[in-house]
Coordinates of C-alpha atoms and ligand atoms in Angstrom, one line a residue:
X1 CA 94.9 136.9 107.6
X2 CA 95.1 134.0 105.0
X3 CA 92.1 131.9 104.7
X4 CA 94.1 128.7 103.7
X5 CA 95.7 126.4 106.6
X6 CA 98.9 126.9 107.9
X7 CA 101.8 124.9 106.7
X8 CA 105.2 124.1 108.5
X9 CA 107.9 123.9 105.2
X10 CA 111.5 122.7 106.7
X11 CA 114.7 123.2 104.8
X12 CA 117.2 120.6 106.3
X13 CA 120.3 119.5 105.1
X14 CA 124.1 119.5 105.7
X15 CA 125.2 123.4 106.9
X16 CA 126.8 125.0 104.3
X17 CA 124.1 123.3 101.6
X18 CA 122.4 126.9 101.2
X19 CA 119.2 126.5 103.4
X20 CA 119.2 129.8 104.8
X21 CA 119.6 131.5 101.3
X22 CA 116.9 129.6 100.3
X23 CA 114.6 129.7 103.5
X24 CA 115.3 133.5 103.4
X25 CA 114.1 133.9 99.6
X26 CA 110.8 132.1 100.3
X27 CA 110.0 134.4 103.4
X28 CA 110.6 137.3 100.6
X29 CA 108.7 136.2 97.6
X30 CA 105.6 134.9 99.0
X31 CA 102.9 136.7 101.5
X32 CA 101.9 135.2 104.8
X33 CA 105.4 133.0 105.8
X34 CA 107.9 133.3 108.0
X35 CA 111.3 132.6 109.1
X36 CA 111.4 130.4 112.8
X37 CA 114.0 131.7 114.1
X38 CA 115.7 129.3 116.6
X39 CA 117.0 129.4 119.9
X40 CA 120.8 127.9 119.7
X41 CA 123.8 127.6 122.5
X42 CA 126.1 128.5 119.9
X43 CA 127.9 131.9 120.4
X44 CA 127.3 134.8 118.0
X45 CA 129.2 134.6 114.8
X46 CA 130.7 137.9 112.5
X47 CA 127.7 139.9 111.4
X48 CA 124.9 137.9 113.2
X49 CA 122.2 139.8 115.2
X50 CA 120.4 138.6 117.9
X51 CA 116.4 138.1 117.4
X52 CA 117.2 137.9 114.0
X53 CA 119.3 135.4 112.8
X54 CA 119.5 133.2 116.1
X55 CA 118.5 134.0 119.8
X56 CA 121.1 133.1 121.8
X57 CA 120.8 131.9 125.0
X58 CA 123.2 130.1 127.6
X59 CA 123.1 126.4 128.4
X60 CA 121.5 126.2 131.6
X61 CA 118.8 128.8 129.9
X62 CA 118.4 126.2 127.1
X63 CA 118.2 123.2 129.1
X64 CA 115.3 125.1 131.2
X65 CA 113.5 125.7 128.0
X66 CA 113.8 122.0 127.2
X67 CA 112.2 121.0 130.4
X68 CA 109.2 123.9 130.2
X69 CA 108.3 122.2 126.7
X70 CA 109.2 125.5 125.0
X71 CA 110.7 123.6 121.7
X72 CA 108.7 122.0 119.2
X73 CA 111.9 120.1 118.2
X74 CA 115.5 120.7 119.2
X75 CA 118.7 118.8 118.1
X76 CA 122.5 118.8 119.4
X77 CA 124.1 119.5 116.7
X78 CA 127.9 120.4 115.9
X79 CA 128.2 120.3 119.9
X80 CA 125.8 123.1 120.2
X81 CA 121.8 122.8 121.4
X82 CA 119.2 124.3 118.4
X83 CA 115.6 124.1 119.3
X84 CA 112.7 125.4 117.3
X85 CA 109.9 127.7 119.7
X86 CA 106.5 126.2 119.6
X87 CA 104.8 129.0 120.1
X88 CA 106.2 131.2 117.1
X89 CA 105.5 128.8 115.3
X90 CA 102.3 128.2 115.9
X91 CA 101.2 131.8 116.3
X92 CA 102.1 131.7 112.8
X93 CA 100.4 128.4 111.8
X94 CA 97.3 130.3 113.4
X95 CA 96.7 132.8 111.1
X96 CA 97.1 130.8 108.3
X97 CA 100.8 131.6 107.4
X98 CA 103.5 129.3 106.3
X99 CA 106.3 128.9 108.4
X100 CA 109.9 128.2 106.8
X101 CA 112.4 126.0 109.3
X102 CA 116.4 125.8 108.3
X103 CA 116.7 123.3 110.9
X104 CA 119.3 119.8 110.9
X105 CA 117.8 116.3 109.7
X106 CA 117.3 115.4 113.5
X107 CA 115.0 118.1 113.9
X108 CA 113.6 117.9 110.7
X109 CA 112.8 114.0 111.6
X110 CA 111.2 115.0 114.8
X111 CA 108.8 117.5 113.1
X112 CA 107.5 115.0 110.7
X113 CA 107.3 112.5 113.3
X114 CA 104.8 115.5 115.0
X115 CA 103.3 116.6 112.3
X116 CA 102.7 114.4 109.4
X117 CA 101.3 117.2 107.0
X118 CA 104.5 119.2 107.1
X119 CA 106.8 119.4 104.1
X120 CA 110.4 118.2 104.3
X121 CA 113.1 119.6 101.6
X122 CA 116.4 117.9 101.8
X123 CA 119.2 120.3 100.2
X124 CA 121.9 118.5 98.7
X125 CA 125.3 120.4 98.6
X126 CA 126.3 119.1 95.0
X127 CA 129.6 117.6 95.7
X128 CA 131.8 117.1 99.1
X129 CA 134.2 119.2 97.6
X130 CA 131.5 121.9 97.0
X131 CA 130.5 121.6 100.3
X132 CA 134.1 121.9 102.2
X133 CA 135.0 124.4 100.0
X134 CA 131.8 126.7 101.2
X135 CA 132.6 125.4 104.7
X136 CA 136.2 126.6 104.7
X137 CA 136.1 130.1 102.7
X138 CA 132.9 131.1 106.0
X139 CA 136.5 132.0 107.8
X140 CA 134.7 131.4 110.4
X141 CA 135.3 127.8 111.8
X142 CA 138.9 126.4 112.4
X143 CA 139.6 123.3 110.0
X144 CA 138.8 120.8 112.4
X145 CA 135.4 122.5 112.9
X146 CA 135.2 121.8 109.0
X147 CA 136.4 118.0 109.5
X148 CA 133.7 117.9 111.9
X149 CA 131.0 119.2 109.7
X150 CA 131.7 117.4 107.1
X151 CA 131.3 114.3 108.6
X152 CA 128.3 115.3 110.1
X153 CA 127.3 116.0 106.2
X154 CA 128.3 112.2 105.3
X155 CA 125.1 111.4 108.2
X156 CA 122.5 113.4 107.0
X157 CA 122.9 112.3 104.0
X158 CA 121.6 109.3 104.7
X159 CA 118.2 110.3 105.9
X160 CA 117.8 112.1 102.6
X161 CA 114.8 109.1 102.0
X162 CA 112.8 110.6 104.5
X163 CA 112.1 113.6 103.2
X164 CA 108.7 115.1 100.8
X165 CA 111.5 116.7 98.4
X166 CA 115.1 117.5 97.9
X167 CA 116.9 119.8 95.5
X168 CA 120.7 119.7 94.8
X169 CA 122.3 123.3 95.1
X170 CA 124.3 123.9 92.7
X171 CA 123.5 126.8 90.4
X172 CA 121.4 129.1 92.9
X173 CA 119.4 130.4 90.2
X174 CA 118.2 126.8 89.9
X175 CA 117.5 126.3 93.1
X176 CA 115.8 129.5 94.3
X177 CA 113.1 128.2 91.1
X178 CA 112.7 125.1 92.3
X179 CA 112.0 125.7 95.8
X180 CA 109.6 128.2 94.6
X181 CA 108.0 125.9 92.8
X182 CA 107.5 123.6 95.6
X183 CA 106.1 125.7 97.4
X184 CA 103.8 126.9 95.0
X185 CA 102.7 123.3 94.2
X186 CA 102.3 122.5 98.2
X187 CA 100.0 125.4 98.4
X188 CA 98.1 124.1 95.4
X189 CA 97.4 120.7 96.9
X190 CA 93.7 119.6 98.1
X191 CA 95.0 118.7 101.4
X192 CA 96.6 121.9 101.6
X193 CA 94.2 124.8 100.7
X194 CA 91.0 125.5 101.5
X195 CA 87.8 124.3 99.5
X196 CA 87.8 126.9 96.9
X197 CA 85.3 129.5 97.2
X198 CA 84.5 129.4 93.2
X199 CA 82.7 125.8 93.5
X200 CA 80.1 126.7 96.3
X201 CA 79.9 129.6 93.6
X202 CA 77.9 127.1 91.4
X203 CA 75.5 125.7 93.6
X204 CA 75.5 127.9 96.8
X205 CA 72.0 126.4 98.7
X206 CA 73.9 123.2 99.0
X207 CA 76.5 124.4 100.7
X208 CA 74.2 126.7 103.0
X209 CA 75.1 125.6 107.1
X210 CA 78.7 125.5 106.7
X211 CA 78.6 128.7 108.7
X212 CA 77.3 127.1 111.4
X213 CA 80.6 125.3 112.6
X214 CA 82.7 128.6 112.9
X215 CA 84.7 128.2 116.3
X216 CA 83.0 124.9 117.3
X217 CA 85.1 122.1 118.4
X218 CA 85.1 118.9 116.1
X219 CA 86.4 115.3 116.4
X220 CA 86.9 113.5 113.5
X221 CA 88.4 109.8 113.6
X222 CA 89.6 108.9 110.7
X223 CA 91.2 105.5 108.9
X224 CA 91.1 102.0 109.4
X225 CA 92.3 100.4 113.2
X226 CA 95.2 97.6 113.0
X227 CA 95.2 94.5 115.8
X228 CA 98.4 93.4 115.6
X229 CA 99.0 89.1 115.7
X230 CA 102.6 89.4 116.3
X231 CA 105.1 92.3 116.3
X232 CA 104.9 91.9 112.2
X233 CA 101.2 91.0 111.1
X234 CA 98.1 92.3 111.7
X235 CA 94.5 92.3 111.1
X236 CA 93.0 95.4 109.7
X237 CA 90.3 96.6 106.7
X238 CA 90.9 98.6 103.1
X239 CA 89.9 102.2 104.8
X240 CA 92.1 104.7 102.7
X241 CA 91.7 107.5 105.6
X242 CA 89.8 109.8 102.4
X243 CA 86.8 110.0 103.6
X244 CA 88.3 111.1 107.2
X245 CA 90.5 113.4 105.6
X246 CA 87.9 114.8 103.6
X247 CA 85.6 115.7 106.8
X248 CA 88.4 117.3 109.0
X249 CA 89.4 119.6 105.7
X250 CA 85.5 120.5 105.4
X251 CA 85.2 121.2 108.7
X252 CA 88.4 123.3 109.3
X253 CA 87.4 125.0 106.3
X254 CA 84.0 126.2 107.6
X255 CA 86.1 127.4 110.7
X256 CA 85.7 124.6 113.1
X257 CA 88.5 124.1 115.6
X258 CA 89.3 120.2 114.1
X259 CA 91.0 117.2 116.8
X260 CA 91.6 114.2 113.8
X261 CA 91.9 111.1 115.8
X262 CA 93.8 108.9 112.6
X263 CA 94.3 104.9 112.5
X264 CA 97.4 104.7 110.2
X265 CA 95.8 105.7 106.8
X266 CA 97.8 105.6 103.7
X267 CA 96.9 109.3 102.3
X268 CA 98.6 112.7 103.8
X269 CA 97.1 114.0 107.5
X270 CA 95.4 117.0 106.2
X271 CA 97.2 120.6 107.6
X272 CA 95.7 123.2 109.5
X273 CA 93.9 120.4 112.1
X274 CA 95.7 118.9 115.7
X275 CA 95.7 115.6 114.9
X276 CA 96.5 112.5 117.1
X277 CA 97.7 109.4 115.1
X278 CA 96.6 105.5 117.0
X279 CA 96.8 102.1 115.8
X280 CA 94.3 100.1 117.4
X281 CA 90.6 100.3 118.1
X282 CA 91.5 100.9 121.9
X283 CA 93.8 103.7 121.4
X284 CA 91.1 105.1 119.6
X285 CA 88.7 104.5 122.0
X286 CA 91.7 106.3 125.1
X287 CA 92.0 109.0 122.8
X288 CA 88.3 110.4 122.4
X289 CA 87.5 109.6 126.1
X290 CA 89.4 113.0 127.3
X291 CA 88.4 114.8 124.5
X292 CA 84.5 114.2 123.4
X293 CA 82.7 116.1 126.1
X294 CA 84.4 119.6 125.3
X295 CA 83.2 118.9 121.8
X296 CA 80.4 120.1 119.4
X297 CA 80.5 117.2 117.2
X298 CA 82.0 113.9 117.2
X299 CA 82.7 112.5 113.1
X300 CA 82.8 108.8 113.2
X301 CA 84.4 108.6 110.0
X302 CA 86.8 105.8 111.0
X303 CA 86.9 101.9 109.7
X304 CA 87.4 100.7 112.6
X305 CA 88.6 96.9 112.4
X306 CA 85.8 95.3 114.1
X307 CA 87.8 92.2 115.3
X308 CA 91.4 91.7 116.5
X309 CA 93.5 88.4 117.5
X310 CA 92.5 87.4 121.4
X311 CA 96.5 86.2 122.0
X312 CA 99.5 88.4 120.9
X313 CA 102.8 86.7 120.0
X314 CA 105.7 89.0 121.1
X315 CA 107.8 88.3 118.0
X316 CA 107.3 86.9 114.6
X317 CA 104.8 83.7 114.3
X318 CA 107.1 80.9 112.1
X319 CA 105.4 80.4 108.6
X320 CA 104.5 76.4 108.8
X321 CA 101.4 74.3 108.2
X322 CA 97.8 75.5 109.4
X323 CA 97.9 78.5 111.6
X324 CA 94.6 78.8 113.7
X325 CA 93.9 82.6 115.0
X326 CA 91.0 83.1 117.3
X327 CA 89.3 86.9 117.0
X328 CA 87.6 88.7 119.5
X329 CA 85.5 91.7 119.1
X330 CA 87.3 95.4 119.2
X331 CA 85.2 97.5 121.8
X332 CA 82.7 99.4 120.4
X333 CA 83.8 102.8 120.6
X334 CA 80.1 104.5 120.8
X335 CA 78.9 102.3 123.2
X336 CA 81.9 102.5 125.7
X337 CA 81.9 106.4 125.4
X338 CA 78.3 106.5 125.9
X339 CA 78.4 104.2 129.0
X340 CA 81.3 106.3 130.5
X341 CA 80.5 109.9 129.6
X342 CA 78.1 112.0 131.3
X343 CA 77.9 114.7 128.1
X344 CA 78.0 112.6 125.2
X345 CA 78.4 115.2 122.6
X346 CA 76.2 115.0 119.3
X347 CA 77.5 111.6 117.0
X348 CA 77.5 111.8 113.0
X349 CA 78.4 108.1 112.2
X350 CA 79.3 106.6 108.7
X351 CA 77.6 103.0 107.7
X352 CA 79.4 101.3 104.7
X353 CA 76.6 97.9 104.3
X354 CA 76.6 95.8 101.8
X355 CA 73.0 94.3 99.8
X356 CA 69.4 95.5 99.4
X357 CA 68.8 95.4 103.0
X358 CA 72.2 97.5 103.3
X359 CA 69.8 101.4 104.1
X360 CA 67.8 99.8 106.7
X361 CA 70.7 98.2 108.5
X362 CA 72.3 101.7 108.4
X363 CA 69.2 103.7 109.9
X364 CA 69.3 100.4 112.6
X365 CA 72.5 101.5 113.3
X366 CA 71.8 104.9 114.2
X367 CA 68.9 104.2 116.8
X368 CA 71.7 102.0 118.3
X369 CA 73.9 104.2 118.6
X370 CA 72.0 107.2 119.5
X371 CA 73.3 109.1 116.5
X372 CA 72.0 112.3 115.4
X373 CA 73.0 111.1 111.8
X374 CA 74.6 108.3 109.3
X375 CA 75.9 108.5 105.9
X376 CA 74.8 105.4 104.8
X377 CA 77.0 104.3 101.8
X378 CA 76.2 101.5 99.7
X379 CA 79.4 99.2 99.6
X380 CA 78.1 97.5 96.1
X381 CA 78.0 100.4 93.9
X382 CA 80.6 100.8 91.5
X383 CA 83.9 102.8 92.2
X384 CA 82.5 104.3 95.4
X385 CA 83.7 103.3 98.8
X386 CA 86.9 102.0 100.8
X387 CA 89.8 102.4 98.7
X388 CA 88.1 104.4 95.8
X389 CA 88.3 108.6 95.5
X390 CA 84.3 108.7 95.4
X391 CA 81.4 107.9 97.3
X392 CA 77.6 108.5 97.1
X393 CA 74.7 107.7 99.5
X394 CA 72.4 109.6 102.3
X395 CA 72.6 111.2 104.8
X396 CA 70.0 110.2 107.3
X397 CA 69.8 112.7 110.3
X398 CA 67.3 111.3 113.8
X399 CA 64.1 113.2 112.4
X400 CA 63.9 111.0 109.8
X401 CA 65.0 113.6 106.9
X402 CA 67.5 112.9 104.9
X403 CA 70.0 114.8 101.9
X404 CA 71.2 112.3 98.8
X405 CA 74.6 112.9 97.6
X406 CA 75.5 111.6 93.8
X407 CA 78.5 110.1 92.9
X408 CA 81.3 112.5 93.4
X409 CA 84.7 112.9 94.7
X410 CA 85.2 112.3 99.1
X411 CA 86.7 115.8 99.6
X412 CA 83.1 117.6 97.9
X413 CA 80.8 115.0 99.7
X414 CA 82.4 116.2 103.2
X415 CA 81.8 119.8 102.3
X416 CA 77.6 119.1 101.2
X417 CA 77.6 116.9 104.3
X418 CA 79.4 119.2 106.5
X419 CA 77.0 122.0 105.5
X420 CA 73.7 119.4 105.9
X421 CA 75.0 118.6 109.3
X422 CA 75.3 122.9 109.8
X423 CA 71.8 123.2 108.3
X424 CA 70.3 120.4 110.4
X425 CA 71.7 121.7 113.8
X426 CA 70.8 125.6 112.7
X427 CA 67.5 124.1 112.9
X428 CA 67.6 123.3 116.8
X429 CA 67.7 120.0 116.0
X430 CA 70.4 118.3 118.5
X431 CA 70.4 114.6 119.3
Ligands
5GP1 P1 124.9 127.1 112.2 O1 125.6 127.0 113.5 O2 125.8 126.9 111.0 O3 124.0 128.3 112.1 O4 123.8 125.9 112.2 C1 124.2 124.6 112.4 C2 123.1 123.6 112.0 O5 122.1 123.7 113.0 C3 122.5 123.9 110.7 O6 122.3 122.7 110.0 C4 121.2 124.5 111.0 O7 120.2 124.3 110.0 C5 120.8 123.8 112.3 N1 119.8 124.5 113.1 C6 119.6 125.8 113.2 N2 118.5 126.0 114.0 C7 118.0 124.8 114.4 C8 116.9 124.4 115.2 O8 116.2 125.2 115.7 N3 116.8 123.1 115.4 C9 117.6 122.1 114.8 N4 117.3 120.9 115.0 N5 118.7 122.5 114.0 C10 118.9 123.8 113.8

């Protein structure tokens, strides 16, 4: 068992670029990751094995899959169906191991589209030529079959934009490196590895209570909200999503089971945590209301925009003279769950405020809410806040206790407020 996330890498690219070398070498150099193998319509070719480089299935069988929501993503491609299994894959994902897709740029699209925090590689056959010459000494497609492939190349070349990474193929020495090395650097990233163990090393009392949140269910919203004023413009606030980020990591790091409600933040979704991207306040609001009562916790980490335009304009608004918009108050998300739910779970809530009154607004804002605690967050001080990679404040719980944090960075403020929050419900303390 790993004790970092899981991570979905996917290799896409023209066939014949080298992806399943390459996919293949990754499942053999490093520990924890798989191969996916996929599910295709496509019959068996030369030395092929079932279960092991394809499972091969009939179309009528495929089809059935499609409709039992068996693949995470699936594709047509080359006149053959291709799907990925969902649940080998996220068997894998589970334990912490790293899954390796060779999958087409459809697919590959899809899967990002699903999961933000995967990694796409693009590989780039070096030249056309290169490429139809791989294609045609396979002996094992006719050379229309090769035609056809080739053009099929020309298209996914043009998504090539979309992707985390590419590497051209060319000397495979050179590539089997740099794949390695992208992985390596992916497993490196904040976002994708666990808090490391060495820094609660240094100061191990504040980080006492993380334990606490082992197999409990947490929400976390996350990002600023958007109100749109036509299908181009809207209205929104400088949230960076950090903050967000940095709870859902601390809590799936102390072994919560994390649901990250997001507003369309400009930082990477963390890994390892379901998360459920929304636009607007109301989305927000929709997708808590199914979800909070099987909860633990619920992380209000989330800018929400607190206003949005009261008329839409289904189109673009033409740029002349004085345009007038009239706001109207987003719902308040607390407030609506409270009046709807019957077993509110326990709220943390952030309060960014502004001014020397800006600590007792905060604690006002927790009696309002009925919040078992705030991290108040004073917007005036220096480099801390919206936009910025640090914060610093208090974290105020209902009994009128409290923990300071000093300036430091968002993703170890979540962990020493994570633990407080583990500490302050270990003491029976639940709002
Ligand atoms: P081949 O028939 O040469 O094995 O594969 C044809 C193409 O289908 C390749 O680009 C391969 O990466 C892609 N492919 C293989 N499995 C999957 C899958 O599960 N999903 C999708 N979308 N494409 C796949």
């Amino acid at each position: 068992m790993n004790n970092s996330p899981g991570q979905l890498i996917v290799l896409a690219g023209p066939s014949g670029a080298g992806k399943t070398t390459l996919a293949h070498h990754l499942v053999e150099r490093f520990e924890f990751t798989a191969f996916s193998v996929s599910t295709t319509t496509r019959p068996l070719r030369g030395s092929e094995i079932e279960g092991v480089d394809y499972f091969f299935v009939s179309r009528e069988e495929f089809r059935r899959r499609i409709e039992s929501g068996y693949f995470l993503e699936y594709a047509e491609v080359h006149g053959h169906l291709y799907g990925t299994s969902r649940e080998l894959v996220a068997e894998e994902i589970s334990r912490g191991g790293t899954v390796i897709l060779d999958i087409d740029v459809q697919g590959a699209l899809q899967i990002k589209e699903a999961f933000p925090a995967s990694i796409l590689i693009f590989i780039l056959p070096p030249s056309p030529g290169v490429l139809s010459g791989r294609l045609s000494s396979r002996n094992t497609d006719d050379p229309e079959v090769v035609q056809r492939r080739m053009e099929m190349a020309a298209w996914e070349i043009r998504w090539i934009g979309s992707f985390d990474y590419y590497l051209c193929n060319s000397r495979l020495e050179d590539s089997l490196l740099n794949v390695e090395s992208i992985l390596r650097g992916c497993r490196l990233k904040m976002v994708n590895t666990s808090f490391p163990q060495e820094v609660i090393a240094f100061t191990p009392d504040r980080f006492a209570g993380l334990e606490h949140w082992h197999g409990r269910r947490v929400i976390v919203t996350s990002g600023p909200t958007r109100e749109a004023l036509d299908r181009v413009r809207y209205i929104s606030n400088r949230s960076s999503g950090r903050m967000g980020c940095s709870m859902a990591m601390a809590f799936r790091d102390a072994g919560a089971d994390v649901l990250f409600i997001s507003g369309p933040a400009c930082i990477s979704h963390p890994s390892g945590v379901d998360t459920v991207p929304v636009e607007t306040a109301q989305e927000m609001l929709d997708a808590l209301v199914s979800e909070v009562e099987k909860a633990d916790l619920l992380v209000m980490a989330a800018a929400v925009s607190d206003f949005r335009p009261s008329a839409f304009h289904d189109g673009k608004t033409e740029r002349s003279g004085t345009l007038r918009i009239e706001l109207e108050a987003t719902p308040d998300i607390l407030s609506e769950l409270d009046r709807t739910m019957d077993n509110m779970c326990p709220v943390m809530a952030f309060a960014l405020e502004f001014g020397p009154d800006g600590e007792k607004r905060a604690l006002g804002k927790m009696k309002r809410k009925g919040a078992a605690a705030i991290f108040y967050n004073p917007g005036d001080a220096p480099g801390t806040g919206m936009e910025a990679s640090s914060n610093q404040g208090k974290l105020f719980f209902s009994d009128g206790s409290y923990v300071e944090v000093k300036r430091s960075s968002k993703r170890y403020i979540a962990e020493l407020l994570t633990a407080a929050m583990g500490r302050y419900f270990m003491k029976g303390n639940e709002s």
